[in-house]
Short mmCIF file of C-alpha atoms in Angstrom, two decimals:
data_model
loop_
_atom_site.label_atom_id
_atom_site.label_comp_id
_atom_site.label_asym_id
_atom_site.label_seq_id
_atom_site.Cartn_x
_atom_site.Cartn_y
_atom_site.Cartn_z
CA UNK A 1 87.36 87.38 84.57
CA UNK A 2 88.32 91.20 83.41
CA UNK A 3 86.98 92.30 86.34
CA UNK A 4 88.39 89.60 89.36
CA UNK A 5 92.10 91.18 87.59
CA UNK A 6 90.95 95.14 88.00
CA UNK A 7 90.47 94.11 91.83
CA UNK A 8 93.72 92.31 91.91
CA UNK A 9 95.06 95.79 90.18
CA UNK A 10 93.25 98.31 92.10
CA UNK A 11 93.64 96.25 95.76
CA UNK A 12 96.91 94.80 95.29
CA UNK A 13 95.26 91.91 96.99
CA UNK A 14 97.07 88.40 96.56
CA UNK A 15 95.45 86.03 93.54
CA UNK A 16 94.08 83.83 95.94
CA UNK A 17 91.87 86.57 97.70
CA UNK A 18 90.30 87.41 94.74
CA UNK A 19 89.46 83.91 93.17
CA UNK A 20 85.87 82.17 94.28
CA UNK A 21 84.02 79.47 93.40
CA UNK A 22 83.59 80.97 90.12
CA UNK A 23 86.98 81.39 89.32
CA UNK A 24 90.24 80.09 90.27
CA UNK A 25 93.49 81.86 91.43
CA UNK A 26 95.22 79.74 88.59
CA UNK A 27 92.51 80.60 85.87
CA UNK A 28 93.08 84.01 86.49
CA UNK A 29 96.88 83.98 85.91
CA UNK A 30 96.62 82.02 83.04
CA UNK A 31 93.85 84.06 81.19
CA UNK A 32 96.04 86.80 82.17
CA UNK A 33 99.06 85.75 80.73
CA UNK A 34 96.98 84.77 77.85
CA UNK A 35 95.48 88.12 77.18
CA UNK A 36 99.08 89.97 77.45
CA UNK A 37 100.89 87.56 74.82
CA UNK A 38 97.58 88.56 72.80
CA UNK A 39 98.47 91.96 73.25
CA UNK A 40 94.88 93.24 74.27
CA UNK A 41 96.54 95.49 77.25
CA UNK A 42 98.28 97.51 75.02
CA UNK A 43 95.15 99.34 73.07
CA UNK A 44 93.35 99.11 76.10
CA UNK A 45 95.38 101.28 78.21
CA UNK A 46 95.97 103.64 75.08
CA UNK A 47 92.28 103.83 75.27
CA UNK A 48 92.32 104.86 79.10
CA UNK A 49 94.93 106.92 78.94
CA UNK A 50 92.94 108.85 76.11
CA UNK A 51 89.76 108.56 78.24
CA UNK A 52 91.20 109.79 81.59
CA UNK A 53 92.67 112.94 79.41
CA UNK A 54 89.59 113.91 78.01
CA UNK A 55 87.36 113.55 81.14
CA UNK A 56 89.85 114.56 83.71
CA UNK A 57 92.56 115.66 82.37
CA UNK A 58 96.34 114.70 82.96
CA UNK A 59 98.74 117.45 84.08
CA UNK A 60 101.05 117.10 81.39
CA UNK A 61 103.10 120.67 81.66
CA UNK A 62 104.59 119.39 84.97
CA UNK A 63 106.59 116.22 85.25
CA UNK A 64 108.83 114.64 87.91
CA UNK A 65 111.04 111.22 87.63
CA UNK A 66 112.70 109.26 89.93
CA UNK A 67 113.91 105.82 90.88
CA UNK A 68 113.43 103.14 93.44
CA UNK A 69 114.83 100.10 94.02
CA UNK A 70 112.21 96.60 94.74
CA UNK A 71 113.26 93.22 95.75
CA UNK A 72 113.35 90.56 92.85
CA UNK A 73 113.58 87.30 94.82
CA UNK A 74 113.10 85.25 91.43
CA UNK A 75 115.57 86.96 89.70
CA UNK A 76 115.17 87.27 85.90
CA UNK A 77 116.86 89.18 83.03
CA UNK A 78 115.86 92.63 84.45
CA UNK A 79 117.06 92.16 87.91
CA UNK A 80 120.73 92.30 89.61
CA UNK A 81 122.43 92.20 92.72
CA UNK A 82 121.04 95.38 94.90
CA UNK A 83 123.10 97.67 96.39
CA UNK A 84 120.80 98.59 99.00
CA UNK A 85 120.16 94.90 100.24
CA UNK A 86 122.96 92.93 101.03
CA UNK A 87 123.48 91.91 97.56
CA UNK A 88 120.25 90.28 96.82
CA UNK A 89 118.40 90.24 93.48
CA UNK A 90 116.87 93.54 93.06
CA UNK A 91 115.46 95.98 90.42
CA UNK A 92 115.37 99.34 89.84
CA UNK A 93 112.22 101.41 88.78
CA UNK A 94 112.63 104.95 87.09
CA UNK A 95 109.14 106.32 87.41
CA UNK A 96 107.43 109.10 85.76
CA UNK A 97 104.46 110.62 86.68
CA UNK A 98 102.07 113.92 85.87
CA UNK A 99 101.50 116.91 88.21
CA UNK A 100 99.07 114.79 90.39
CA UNK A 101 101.45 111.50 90.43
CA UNK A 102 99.49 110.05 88.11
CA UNK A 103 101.93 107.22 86.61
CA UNK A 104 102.88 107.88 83.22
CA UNK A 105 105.78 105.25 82.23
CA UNK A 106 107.90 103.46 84.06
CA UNK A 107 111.52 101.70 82.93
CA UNK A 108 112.63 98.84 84.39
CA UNK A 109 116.44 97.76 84.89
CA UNK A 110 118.84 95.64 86.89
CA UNK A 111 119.05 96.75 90.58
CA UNK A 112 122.56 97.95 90.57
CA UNK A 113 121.61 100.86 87.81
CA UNK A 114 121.82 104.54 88.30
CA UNK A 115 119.21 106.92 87.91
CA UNK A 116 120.70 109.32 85.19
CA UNK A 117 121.21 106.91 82.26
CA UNK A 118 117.40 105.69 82.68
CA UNK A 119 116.38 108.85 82.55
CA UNK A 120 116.03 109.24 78.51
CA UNK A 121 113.86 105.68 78.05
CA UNK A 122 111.74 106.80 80.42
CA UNK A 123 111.23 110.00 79.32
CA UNK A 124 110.49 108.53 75.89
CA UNK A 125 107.55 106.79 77.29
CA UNK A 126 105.87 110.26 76.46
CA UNK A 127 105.78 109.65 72.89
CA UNK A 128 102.52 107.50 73.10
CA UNK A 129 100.53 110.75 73.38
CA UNK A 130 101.67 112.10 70.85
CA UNK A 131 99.98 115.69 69.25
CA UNK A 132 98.20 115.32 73.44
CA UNK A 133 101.63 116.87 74.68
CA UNK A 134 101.58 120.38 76.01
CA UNK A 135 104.22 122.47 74.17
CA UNK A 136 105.56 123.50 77.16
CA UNK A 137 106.88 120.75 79.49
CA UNK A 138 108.96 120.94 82.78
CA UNK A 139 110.65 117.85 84.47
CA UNK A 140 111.15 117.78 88.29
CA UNK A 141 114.38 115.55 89.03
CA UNK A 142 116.19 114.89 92.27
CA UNK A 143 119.82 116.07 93.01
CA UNK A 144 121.45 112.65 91.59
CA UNK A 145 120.11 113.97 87.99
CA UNK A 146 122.29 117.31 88.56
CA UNK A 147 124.72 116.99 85.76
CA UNK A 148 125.26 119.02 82.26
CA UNK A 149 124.66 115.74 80.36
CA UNK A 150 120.90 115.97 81.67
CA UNK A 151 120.43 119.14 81.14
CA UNK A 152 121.52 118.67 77.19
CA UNK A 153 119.07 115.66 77.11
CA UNK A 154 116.52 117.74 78.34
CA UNK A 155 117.07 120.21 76.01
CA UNK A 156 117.37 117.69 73.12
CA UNK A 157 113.93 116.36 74.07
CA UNK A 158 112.46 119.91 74.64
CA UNK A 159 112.02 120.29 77.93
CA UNK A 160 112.74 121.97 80.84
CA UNK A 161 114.26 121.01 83.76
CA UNK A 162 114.17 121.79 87.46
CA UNK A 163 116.92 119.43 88.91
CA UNK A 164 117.48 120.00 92.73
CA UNK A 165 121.55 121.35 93.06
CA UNK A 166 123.75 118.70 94.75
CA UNK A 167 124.77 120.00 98.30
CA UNK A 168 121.66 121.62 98.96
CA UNK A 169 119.78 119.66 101.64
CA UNK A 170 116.12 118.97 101.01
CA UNK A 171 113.51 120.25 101.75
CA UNK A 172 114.79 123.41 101.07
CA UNK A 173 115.19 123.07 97.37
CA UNK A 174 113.07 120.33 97.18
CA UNK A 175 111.41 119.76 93.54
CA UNK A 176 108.01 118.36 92.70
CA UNK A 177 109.85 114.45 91.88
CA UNK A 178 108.31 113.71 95.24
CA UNK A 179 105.47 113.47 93.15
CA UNK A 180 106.92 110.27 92.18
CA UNK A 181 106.69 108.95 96.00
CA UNK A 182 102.78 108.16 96.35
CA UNK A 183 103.13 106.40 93.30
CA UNK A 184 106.00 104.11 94.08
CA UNK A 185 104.47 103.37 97.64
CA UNK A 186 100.93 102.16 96.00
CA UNK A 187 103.43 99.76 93.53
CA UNK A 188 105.68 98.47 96.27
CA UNK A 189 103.34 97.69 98.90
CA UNK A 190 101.51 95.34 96.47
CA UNK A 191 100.68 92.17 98.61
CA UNK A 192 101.10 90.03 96.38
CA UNK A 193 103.77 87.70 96.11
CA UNK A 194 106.00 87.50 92.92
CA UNK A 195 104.71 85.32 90.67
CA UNK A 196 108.13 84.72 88.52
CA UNK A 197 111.40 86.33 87.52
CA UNK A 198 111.40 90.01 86.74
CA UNK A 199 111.33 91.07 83.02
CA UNK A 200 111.86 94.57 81.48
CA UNK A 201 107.97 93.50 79.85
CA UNK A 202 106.43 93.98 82.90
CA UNK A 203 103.59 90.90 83.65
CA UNK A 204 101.07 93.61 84.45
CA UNK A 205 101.44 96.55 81.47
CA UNK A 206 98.87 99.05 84.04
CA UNK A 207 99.28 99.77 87.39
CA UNK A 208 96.97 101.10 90.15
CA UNK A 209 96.51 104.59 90.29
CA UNK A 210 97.25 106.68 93.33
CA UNK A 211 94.71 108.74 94.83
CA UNK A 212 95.41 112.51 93.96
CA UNK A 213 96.96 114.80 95.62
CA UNK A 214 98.12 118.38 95.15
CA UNK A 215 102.37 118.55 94.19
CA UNK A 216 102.46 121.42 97.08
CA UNK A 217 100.74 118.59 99.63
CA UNK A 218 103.72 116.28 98.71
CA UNK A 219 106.02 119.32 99.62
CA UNK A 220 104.53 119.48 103.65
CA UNK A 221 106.55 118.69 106.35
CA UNK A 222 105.17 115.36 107.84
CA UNK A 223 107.20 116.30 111.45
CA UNK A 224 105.79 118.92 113.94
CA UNK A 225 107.14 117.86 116.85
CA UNK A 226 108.02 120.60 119.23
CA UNK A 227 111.21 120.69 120.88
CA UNK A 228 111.94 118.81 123.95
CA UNK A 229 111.75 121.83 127.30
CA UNK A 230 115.40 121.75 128.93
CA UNK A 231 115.32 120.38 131.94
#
């Protein structure tokens, strides 16, 4: 059973794909749902997270946040109308990730949110590691983030920050938040469809991991198009 949900995790393939003869799409779910309400994720990923540290190490000196916005057909308590959809149920995503995008918390509110005020709950998602924090930490954030009242909340929490300036187009002052990008294109290209409303206790507490890549990588220019000869 524990390992038909790490392929459903690691593929992003639908419940129905992974269930045989074995096992049933609806078994799954349910043992699932089970083992969550038992709260057996919760050590469990403390233990990876310890694991993946020790044997591989997480780039903790360098962070980067940002948000995204997902569709939320089913609604629920942490959804809202989107702003980028016509009005239909959304919700927003403030991701952080390591150096290498490795996902490292993630807060979940109504669609029609801004990124700034999310920016301290997910930032406290650091405190599970405890004494494992680097002394010296510095948080990428996108232009929307450039405002004095971040900068004192990263100074309250100890940090420094590297917040792109508003009016400066990208990429020339581009930070390392689009660190944040690989990670939130591995989450919402999951195939699978929503199982139920949207709840800030997300129904799967640990996410696929994205494959990693250097921060300066992230930084290339994807475009090399020469220009079009006059004619």
């Amino acid at each position: 059973m524990f390992d038909k949900l790490v392929q459903v995790l690691a593929r992003g393939a639908a419940y129905e794909r992974i269930s045989d003869s074995s096992c049933s799409a609806t078994t799954i779910r349910r043992r699932r749902d089970a083992w969550i309400i038992a709260g057996i994720f919760t050590p469990l990923e403390q233990i990876a997270l310890e694991s993946y540290d020790r044997i591989v190490r997480l780039e903790m000196e360098e962070l980067s946040v940002d948000g995204c916005l997902v569709k939320s057909p089913c609604g629920g308590e942490a959804s809202d109308r989107s702003p980028a959809d016509r009005g239909k149920q959304g919700t927003k995503r403030s991701v952080l990730v390591e150096a290498w995008g490795i996902p490292r918390g993630v807060e979940i509110a109504g669609a029609n949110r801004h990124d700034s005020p999310l920016l301290r709950p997910t930032l406290e998602k650091l405190s599970r590691f405890g004494f494992f924090l680097p002394e010296d930490i510095r948080v990428h954030l996108e232009a929307g983030y450039d405002s004095n009242k971040t900068r004192d909340l990263l100074e309250d929490l100890g940090c420094e920050g590297h917040i792109a300036t508003k009016g400066v187009p990208a990429p020339i002052q581009n930070t390392s938040r689009w660190d944040t990008h690989p990670t939130r294109r591995m989450d919402g290209h999951d195939r699978r469809h929503p199982a139920g409303p949207v709840s800030d206790r997300p129904a799967h507490p640990w996410r696929p991991h994205p494959r990693p890549r250097h921060p300066r990588a992230l930084l290339a220019p994807t475009h090399h198009r020469k220009p079009a000869p006059h004619s």
